[in-house]
Amino acid sequence: MDFNTVEIKAGVIADNDKVAEENRRLMNHSNTLFINLMSSPGGGKTTTLVRTIEALKDRYAIGVMEADVDSDVDAAAVTAAGAKAVQLHTGGACHMDAGMTRTGLDEFDLTGLDIVFLENVGNLVCPAEFNVGADKRVCILSVPEGDDKPLKYPLIFTVSDLLLINKIDTKEVFDFSTDRCKENCRKLNPSMEFIEISSLTGENFDEWIAWLTRAAEEKKAK
Amino acid sequence: MDFNTVEIKAGVIADNDKVAEENRRLMNHSNTLFINLMSSPGGGKTTTLVRTIEALKDRYAIGVMEADVDSDVDAAAVTAAGAKAVQLHTGGACHMDAGMTRTGLDEFDLTGLDIVFLENVGNLVCPAEFNVGADKRVCILSVPEGDDKPLKYPLIFTVSDLLLINKIDTKEVFDFSTDRCKENCRKLNPSMEFIEISSLTGENFDEWIAWLTRAAEEKKAK
């Protein structure tokens, strides 16, 4: 195996923001861009990451923390794509908190990494509640899930900086309006950014890669 | 409004199984079939319920507890379809426990109801951990989510009696193998039942309605 698997436990919520701040300082020290990537199960986090790594691996050294209740398949996939990976088993926990995240970060040699992604547990509720110290929170909503999800799971759309609207290659099949989706989001989060992509076909992926490159360069320049 | 909205709070986990047993006794007393319906966000719980209510409302009196972090749209939808509904706001909680469920059940006149559904919070992780006293746990997995989800979120596929494989009208669009999905499930739960449906088009819905009718008649005969 080219990656470690670490069993972790959810900690005490009271300390979360303090540890998140420590994580943030750690990542600032190494000028590593830190992205917390969140979505529903099957929203396309891993497919998006694999394509992202393939697009950027010649330019940036990328680390991925794969948080899963169980299984190592995602860490294997991103390792094969060219990233450094650590597989985190959350022991039944439905989210990553700052302490669990720190356990993952400590597996990396951060000074050698330009970008670290946390692929959070597939869940639109709890991951939104935990600040892990990331520079950017990116949420993926896939077309089959429906444009009403911001109404049902408002917090994750409130705290995310960018919404990747994924699986746009299936727009013809589902009754999904990107306008309605964006409108639902903007009511919660007026400064939210949106990029429509298909991680399967690569449609519009350049826009996401450009967004990420800008963020990585900003972090380097800090 | 034709339904009540109740703000509820997550309780202490230690008492959960005791309260679940009380819920079970309560539902046995009125011979009401009690179904805990779980899926990811956007898996199709509400669409499935609306079509189910329309198919069975002339035969059975149906109650629905709509558990959502926020919004009342689902309770309005199932009320319009012909069910008694109560909207439960979970106050940020990502699942329903037995005590929260009891708060919902107490909103109904149970002796007048043949079937009660709990539409759980859209989440494949936490709802699986909480016994709420239901007769049957039914999980919906939709084709766009992928046939690998039992590997990633094993508990919910282990504890569910029936898996509804939904959105089969989109099978041509996604790389989803029902055989692979069932095989992944059976490793966790050899006695799991499977029904493939499209809640949008109604394809194969008769099989689900027959399953539900059998369960309701069994409960009546107890």
PDB file of N, CA and C in Angstrom, chain A residues 39-43 45 68-70 92-95 121-127 153, chain B residues 37-45 94-95 120-130 137-142 144-160 162-164 176 181 185 188 192:
ATOM      1  N   SER A  39     -19.721  16.813   0.504  1.00  0.00           N
ATOM      2  CA  SER A  39     -20.894  16.547  -0.343  1.00  0.00           C
ATOM      3  C   SER A  39     -21.702  15.402   0.246  1.00  0.00           C
ATOM      4  N   SER A  40     -22.841  15.119  -0.364  1.00  0.00           N
ATOM      5  CA  SER A  40     -23.619  13.921  -0.056  1.00  0.00           C
ATOM      6  C   SER A  40     -22.842  12.678  -0.471  1.00  0.00           C
ATOM      7  N   PRO A  41     -23.252  11.506   0.019  1.00  0.00           N
ATOM      8  CA  PRO A  41     -22.722  10.273  -0.558  1.00  0.00           C
ATOM      9  C   PRO A  41     -23.012  10.246  -2.062  1.00  0.00           C
ATOM     10  N   GLY A  42     -22.024   9.889  -2.851  1.00  0.00           N
ATOM     11  CA  GLY A  42     -22.250   9.776  -4.289  1.00  0.00           C
ATOM     12  C   GLY A  42     -22.325  11.100  -5.029  1.00  0.00           C
ATOM     13  N   GLY A  43     -21.953  12.192  -4.371  1.00  0.00           N
ATOM     14  CA  GLY A  43     -21.996  13.502  -5.026  1.00  0.00           C
ATOM     15  C   GLY A  43     -20.866  13.691  -6.046  1.00  0.00           C
ATOM     16  N   LYS A  45     -17.208  13.444  -4.975  1.00  0.00           N
ATOM     17  CA  LYS A  45     -15.981  13.984  -4.377  1.00  0.00           C
ATOM     18  C   LYS A  45     -14.740  13.287  -4.932  1.00  0.00           C
ATOM     19  N   ASP A  68     -13.415   8.283   5.771  1.00  0.00           N
ATOM     20  CA  ASP A  68     -14.504   7.346   5.504  1.00  0.00           C
ATOM     21  C   ASP A  68     -14.852   6.619   6.781  1.00  0.00           C
ATOM     22  N   VAL A  69     -16.119   6.271   6.900  1.00  0.00           N
ATOM     23  CA  VAL A  69     -16.526   5.405   7.992  1.00  0.00           C
ATOM     24  C   VAL A  69     -15.764   4.087   7.878  1.00  0.00           C
ATOM     25  N   ASP A  70     -15.643   3.608   6.648  1.00  0.00           N
ATOM     26  CA  ASP A  70     -14.962   2.344   6.404  1.00  0.00           C
ATOM     27  C   ASP A  70     -14.400   2.354   4.978  1.00  0.00           C
ATOM     28  N   GLY A  92     -17.198   5.287  12.722  1.00  0.00           N
ATOM     29  CA  GLY A  92     -18.644   5.504  12.799  1.00  0.00           C
ATOM     30  C   GLY A  92     -19.036   6.961  12.799  1.00  0.00           C
ATOM     31  N   ALA A  93     -18.082   7.865  13.049  1.00  0.00           N
ATOM     32  CA  ALA A  93     -18.419   9.292  13.085  1.00  0.00           C
ATOM     33  C   ALA A  93     -18.769   9.782  11.679  1.00  0.00           C
ATOM     34  N   CYS A  94     -19.754  10.673  11.625  1.00  0.00           N
ATOM     35  CA  CYS A  94     -20.352  11.087  10.353  1.00  0.00           C
ATOM     36  C   CYS A  94     -19.743  12.373   9.834  1.00  0.00           C
ATOM     37  N   HIS A  95     -18.615  12.790  10.395  1.00  0.00           N
ATOM     38  CA  HIS A  95     -18.002  14.061  10.015  1.00  0.00           C
ATOM     39  C   HIS A  95     -16.542  14.025  10.478  1.00  0.00           C
ATOM     40  N   VAL A 121     -16.467  13.039   5.164  1.00  0.00           N
ATOM     41  CA  VAL A 121     -17.463  11.962   5.083  1.00  0.00           C
ATOM     42  C   VAL A 121     -18.651  12.466   4.259  1.00  0.00           C
ATOM     43  N   GLY A 122     -19.213  11.626   3.424  1.00  0.00           N
ATOM     44  CA  GLY A 122     -20.342  12.009   2.578  1.00  0.00           C
ATOM     45  C   GLY A 122     -21.578  12.279   3.409  1.00  0.00           C
ATOM     46  N   ASN A 123     -21.902  13.561   3.586  1.00  0.00           N
ATOM     47  CA  ASN A 123     -22.947  13.949   4.540  1.00  0.00           C
ATOM     48  C   ASN A 123     -23.146  15.454   4.383  1.00  0.00           C
ATOM     49  N   LEU A 124     -24.385  15.890   4.212  1.00  0.00           N
ATOM     50  CA  LEU A 124     -24.650  17.326   4.067  1.00  0.00           C
ATOM     51  C   LEU A 124     -24.944  18.011   5.402  1.00  0.00           C
ATOM     52  N   VAL A 125     -24.975  17.263   6.503  1.00  0.00           N
ATOM     53  CA  VAL A 125     -25.370  17.878   7.774  1.00  0.00           C
ATOM     54  C   VAL A 125     -24.139  18.177   8.644  1.00  0.00           C
ATOM     55  N   CYS A 126     -23.591  17.156   9.273  1.00  0.00           N
ATOM     56  CA  CYS A 126     -22.589  17.367  10.327  1.00  0.00           C
ATOM     57  C   CYS A 126     -21.276  17.999   9.868  1.00  0.00           C
ATOM     58  N   PRO A 127     -20.719  17.606   8.720  1.00  0.00           N
ATOM     59  CA  PRO A 127     -19.433  18.221   8.352  1.00  0.00           C
ATOM     60  C   PRO A 127     -19.492  19.748   8.334  1.00  0.00           C
ATOM     61  N   TYR A 153     -30.870  21.550   3.729  1.00  0.00           N
ATOM     62  CA  TYR A 153     -29.609  21.410   4.470  1.00  0.00           C
ATOM     63  C   TYR A 153     -28.888  22.751   4.446  1.00  0.00           C
TER      64      TYR A 153
ATOM     65  N   LEU B  37     -37.731   5.202   7.184  1.00  0.00           N
ATOM     66  CA  LEU B  37     -37.272   5.358   5.798  1.00  0.00           C
ATOM     67  C   LEU B  37     -36.032   6.250   5.759  1.00  0.00           C
ATOM     68  N   MET B  38     -34.956   5.703   5.237  1.00  0.00           N
ATOM     69  CA  MET B  38     -33.659   6.396   5.286  1.00  0.00           C
ATOM     70  C   MET B  38     -33.034   6.453   3.893  1.00  0.00           C
ATOM     71  N   SER B  39     -32.291   7.512   3.614  1.00  0.00           N
ATOM     72  CA  SER B  39     -31.505   7.609   2.368  1.00  0.00           C
ATOM     73  C   SER B  39     -30.578   8.806   2.449  1.00  0.00           C
ATOM     74  N   SER B  40     -29.745   8.948   1.431  1.00  0.00           N
ATOM     75  CA  SER B  40     -28.940  10.161   1.252  1.00  0.00           C
ATOM     76  C   SER B  40     -29.850  11.346   0.951  1.00  0.00           C
ATOM     77  N   PRO B  41     -29.334  12.563   1.063  1.00  0.00           N
ATOM     78  CA  PRO B  41     -30.070  13.709   0.515  1.00  0.00           C
ATOM     79  C   PRO B  41     -30.334  13.475  -0.968  1.00  0.00           C
ATOM     80  N   GLY B  42     -31.557  13.728  -1.397  1.00  0.00           N
ATOM     81  CA  GLY B  42     -31.856  13.600  -2.821  1.00  0.00           C
ATOM     82  C   GLY B  42     -32.004  12.173  -3.308  1.00  0.00           C
ATOM     83  N   GLY B  43     -32.081  11.202  -2.403  1.00  0.00           N
ATOM     84  CA  GLY B  43     -32.245   9.808  -2.818  1.00  0.00           C
ATOM     85  C   GLY B  43     -33.648   9.500  -3.328  1.00  0.00           C
ATOM     86  N   GLY B  44     -34.604  10.338  -2.926  1.00  0.00           N
ATOM     87  CA  GLY B  44     -35.975  10.161  -3.414  1.00  0.00           C
ATOM     88  C   GLY B  44     -36.974   9.738  -2.347  1.00  0.00           C
ATOM     89  N   LYS B  45     -36.703  10.037  -1.076  1.00  0.00           N
ATOM     90  CA  LYS B  45     -37.614   9.637  -0.003  1.00  0.00           C
ATOM     91  C   LYS B  45     -38.994  10.269  -0.179  1.00  0.00           C
ATOM     92  N   CYS B  94     -28.501  15.359  12.856  1.00  0.00           N
ATOM     93  CA  CYS B  94     -28.380  14.722  11.540  1.00  0.00           C
ATOM     94  C   CYS B  94     -29.087  13.376  11.496  1.00  0.00           C
ATOM     95  N   HIS B  95     -29.926  13.107  12.462  1.00  0.00           N
ATOM     96  CA  HIS B  95     -30.606  11.809  12.540  1.00  0.00           C
ATOM     97  C   HIS B  95     -31.795  11.957  13.485  1.00  0.00           C
ATOM     98  N   ASN B 120     -36.653   9.926   7.649  1.00  0.00           N
ATOM     99  CA  ASN B 120     -35.498  10.333   8.437  1.00  0.00           C
ATOM    100  C   ASN B 120     -34.722  11.459   7.741  1.00  0.00           C
ATOM    101  N   VAL B 121     -33.799  12.080   8.443  1.00  0.00           N
ATOM    102  CA  VAL B 121     -32.933  13.098   7.848  1.00  0.00           C
ATOM    103  C   VAL B 121     -32.089  12.435   6.747  1.00  0.00           C
ATOM    104  N   GLY B 122     -31.900  13.120   5.637  1.00  0.00           N
ATOM    105  CA  GLY B 122     -31.121  12.560   4.521  1.00  0.00           C
ATOM    106  C   GLY B 122     -29.671  12.398   4.905  1.00  0.00           C
ATOM    107  N   ASN B 123     -29.261  11.149   5.154  1.00  0.00           N
ATOM    108  CA  ASN B 123     -27.936  10.892   5.722  1.00  0.00           C
ATOM    109  C   ASN B 123     -27.744   9.374   5.753  1.00  0.00           C
ATOM    110  N   LEU B 124     -26.646   8.888   5.220  1.00  0.00           N
ATOM    111  CA  LEU B 124     -26.406   7.435   5.225  1.00  0.00           C
ATOM    112  C   LEU B 124     -25.641   6.966   6.457  1.00  0.00           C
ATOM    113  N   VAL B 125     -25.246   7.884   7.340  1.00  0.00           N
ATOM    114  CA  VAL B 125     -24.414   7.460   8.470  1.00  0.00           C
ATOM    115  C   VAL B 125     -25.232   7.347   9.761  1.00  0.00           C
ATOM    116  N   CYS B 126     -25.555   8.470  10.369  1.00  0.00           N
ATOM    117  CA  CYS B 126     -26.097   8.457  11.726  1.00  0.00           C
ATOM    118  C   CYS B 126     -27.475   7.802  11.875  1.00  0.00           C
ATOM    119  N   PRO B 127     -28.414   8.025  10.950  1.00  0.00           N
ATOM    120  CA  PRO B 127     -29.732   7.396  11.164  1.00  0.00           C
ATOM    121  C   PRO B 127     -29.630   5.885  11.373  1.00  0.00           C
ATOM    122  N   ALA B 128     -28.622   5.258  10.770  1.00  0.00           N
ATOM    123  CA  ALA B 128     -28.462   3.806  10.896  1.00  0.00           C
ATOM    124  C   ALA B 128     -28.129   3.381  12.320  1.00  0.00           C
ATOM    125  N   GLU B 129     -27.571   4.313  13.104  1.00  0.00           N
ATOM    126  CA  GLU B 129     -27.105   3.962  14.450  1.00  0.00           C
ATOM    127  C   GLU B 129     -28.214   3.964  15.492  1.00  0.00           C
ATOM    128  N   PHE B 130     -29.380   4.516  15.117  1.00  0.00           N
ATOM    129  CA  PHE B 130     -30.415   4.713  16.127  1.00  0.00           C
ATOM    130  C   PHE B 130     -31.639   3.861  15.851  1.00  0.00           C
ATOM    131  N   ARG B 137     -36.947  -1.309   8.705  1.00  0.00           N
ATOM    132  CA  ARG B 137     -36.081  -0.223   8.248  1.00  0.00           C
ATOM    133  C   ARG B 137     -35.923  -0.375   6.741  1.00  0.00           C
ATOM    134  N   VAL B 138     -36.285   0.657   6.033  1.00  0.00           N
ATOM    135  CA  VAL B 138     -36.202   0.649   4.575  1.00  0.00           C
ATOM    136  C   VAL B 138     -35.201   1.721   4.154  1.00  0.00           C
ATOM    137  N   CYS B 139     -34.212   1.317   3.375  1.00  0.00           N
ATOM    138  CA  CYS B 139     -33.212   2.257   2.876  1.00  0.00           C
ATOM    139  C   CYS B 139     -33.433   2.455   1.381  1.00  0.00           C
ATOM    140  N   ILE B 140     -33.323   3.677   0.921  1.00  0.00           N
ATOM    141  CA  ILE B 140     -33.346   3.963  -0.509  1.00  0.00           C
ATOM    142  C   ILE B 140     -31.921   4.295  -0.943  1.00  0.00           C
ATOM    143  N   LEU B 141     -31.459   3.628  -1.997  1.00  0.00           N
ATOM    144  CA  LEU B 141     -30.207   4.023  -2.652  1.00  0.00           C
ATOM    145  C   LEU B 141     -30.562   4.352  -4.092  1.00  0.00           C
ATOM    146  N   SER B 142     -30.184   5.532  -4.542  1.00  0.00           N
ATOM    147  CA  SER B 142     -30.540   5.914  -5.909  1.00  0.00           C
ATOM    148  C   SER B 142     -29.368   5.657  -6.847  1.00  0.00           C
ATOM    149  N   PRO B 144     -27.874   7.259  -9.251  1.00  0.00           N
ATOM    150  CA  PRO B 144     -26.777   8.224  -9.422  1.00  0.00           C
ATOM    151  C   PRO B 144     -25.733   8.188  -8.306  1.00  0.00           C
ATOM    152  N   GLU B 145     -26.091   7.655  -7.137  1.00  0.00           N
ATOM    153  CA  GLU B 145     -25.136   7.634  -6.016  1.00  0.00           C
ATOM    154  C   GLU B 145     -24.023   6.603  -6.217  1.00  0.00           C
ATOM    155  N   GLY B 146     -24.282   5.560  -7.001  1.00  0.00           N
ATOM    156  CA  GLY B 146     -23.248   4.557  -7.257  1.00  0.00           C
ATOM    157  C   GLY B 146     -23.464   3.266  -6.495  1.00  0.00           C
ATOM    158  N   ASP B 147     -23.050   2.149  -7.137  1.00  0.00           N
ATOM    159  CA  ASP B 147     -23.275   0.824  -6.535  1.00  0.00           C
ATOM    160  C   ASP B 147     -22.252   0.472  -5.464  1.00  0.00           C
ATOM    161  N   ASP B 148     -21.282   1.388  -5.235  1.00  0.00           N
ATOM    162  CA  ASP B 148     -20.247   1.123  -4.224  1.00  0.00           C
ATOM    163  C   ASP B 148     -20.628   1.653  -2.842  1.00  0.00           C
ATOM    164  N   LYS B 149     -21.782   2.269  -2.713  1.00  0.00           N
ATOM    165  CA  LYS B 149     -22.118   2.911  -1.436  1.00  0.00           C
ATOM    166  C   LYS B 149     -22.177   1.927  -0.261  1.00  0.00           C
ATOM    167  N   PRO B 150     -22.611   0.684  -0.454  1.00  0.00           N
ATOM    168  CA  PRO B 150     -22.571  -0.256   0.689  1.00  0.00           C
ATOM    169  C   PRO B 150     -21.155  -0.451   1.246  1.00  0.00           C
ATOM    170  N   LEU B 151     -20.134  -0.296   0.405  1.00  0.00           N
ATOM    171  CA  LEU B 151     -18.751  -0.411   0.884  1.00  0.00           C
ATOM    172  C   LEU B 151     -18.369   0.773   1.755  1.00  0.00           C
ATOM    173  N   LYS B 152     -18.932   1.947   1.431  1.00  0.00           N
ATOM    174  CA  LYS B 152     -18.519   3.173   2.104  1.00  0.00           C
ATOM    175  C   LYS B 152     -19.344   3.467   3.357  1.00  0.00           C
ATOM    176  N   TYR B 153     -20.598   3.032   3.358  1.00  0.00           N
ATOM    177  CA  TYR B 153     -21.503   3.330   4.470  1.00  0.00           C
ATOM    178  C   TYR B 153     -22.155   2.026   4.921  1.00  0.00           C
ATOM    179  N   PRO B 154     -21.332   1.092   5.441  1.00  0.00           N
ATOM    180  CA  PRO B 154     -21.828  -0.287   5.609  1.00  0.00           C
ATOM    181  C   PRO B 154     -22.983  -0.447   6.597  1.00  0.00           C
ATOM    182  N   LEU B 155     -23.011   0.364   7.664  1.00  0.00           N
ATOM    183  CA  LEU B 155     -23.991   0.082   8.726  1.00  0.00           C
ATOM    184  C   LEU B 155     -25.435   0.160   8.232  1.00  0.00           C
ATOM    185  N   ILE B 156     -25.754   1.179   7.448  1.00  0.00           N
ATOM    186  CA  ILE B 156     -27.152   1.363   7.035  1.00  0.00           C
ATOM    187  C   ILE B 156     -27.617   0.201   6.159  1.00  0.00           C
ATOM    188  N   PHE B 157     -26.684  -0.394   5.404  1.00  0.00           N
ATOM    189  CA  PHE B 157     -27.047  -1.540   4.563  1.00  0.00           C
ATOM    190  C   PHE B 157     -27.084  -2.837   5.378  1.00  0.00           C
ATOM    191  N   THR B 158     -26.446  -2.797   6.543  1.00  0.00           N
ATOM    192  CA  THR B 158     -26.453  -3.953   7.440  1.00  0.00           C
ATOM    193  C   THR B 158     -27.754  -4.034   8.234  1.00  0.00           C
ATOM    194  N   VAL B 159     -28.280  -2.883   8.630  1.00  0.00           N
ATOM    195  CA  VAL B 159     -29.443  -2.886   9.533  1.00  0.00           C
ATOM    196  C   VAL B 159     -30.786  -2.772   8.798  1.00  0.00           C
ATOM    197  N   SER B 160     -30.770  -2.501   7.489  1.00  0.00           N
ATOM    198  CA  SER B 160     -32.039  -2.303   6.781  1.00  0.00           C
ATOM    199  C   SER B 160     -32.632  -3.639   6.328  1.00  0.00           C
ATOM    200  N   LEU B 162     -35.020  -3.813   3.866  1.00  0.00           N
ATOM    201  CA  LEU B 162     -35.315  -3.715   2.438  1.00  0.00           C
ATOM    202  C   LEU B 162     -34.506  -2.574   1.845  1.00  0.00           C
ATOM    203  N   LEU B 163     -33.932  -2.819   0.666  1.00  0.00           N
ATOM    204  CA  LEU B 163     -33.304  -1.737  -0.083  1.00  0.00           C
ATOM    205  C   LEU B 163     -34.147  -1.432  -1.312  1.00  0.00           C
ATOM    206  N   LEU B 164     -34.622  -0.204  -1.397  1.00  0.00           N
ATOM    207  CA  LEU B 164     -35.267   0.269  -2.620  1.00  0.00           C
ATOM    208  C   LEU B 164     -34.183   0.886  -3.487  1.00  0.00           C
ATOM    209  N   PHE B 176     -24.011   2.014 -13.128  1.00  0.00           N
ATOM    210  CA  PHE B 176     -24.528   1.404 -11.907  1.00  0.00           C
ATOM    211  C   PHE B 176     -24.957  -0.021 -12.221  1.00  0.00           C
ATOM    212  N   CYS B 181     -24.353  -3.962  -6.753  1.00  0.00           N
ATOM    213  CA  CYS B 181     -24.944  -3.335  -5.565  1.00  0.00           C
ATOM    214  C   CYS B 181     -25.481  -4.398  -4.602  1.00  0.00           C
ATOM    215  N   CYS B 185     -24.241  -5.535  -0.814  1.00  0.00           N
ATOM    216  CA  CYS B 185     -25.171  -5.533   0.328  1.00  0.00           C
ATOM    217  C   CYS B 185     -25.228  -6.893   1.005  1.00  0.00           C
ATOM    218  N   LEU B 188     -22.887  -7.890   3.664  1.00  0.00           N
ATOM    219  CA  LEU B 188     -23.134  -7.274   4.965  1.00  0.00           C
ATOM    220  C   LEU B 188     -24.388  -7.838   5.616  1.00  0.00           C
ATOM    221  N   MET B 192     -31.162  -9.318   3.381  1.00  0.00           N
ATOM    222  CA  MET B 192     -31.719  -8.085   2.822  1.00  0.00           C
ATOM    223  C   MET B 192     -32.594  -8.387   1.596  1.00  0.00           C
TER     224      MET B 192
END
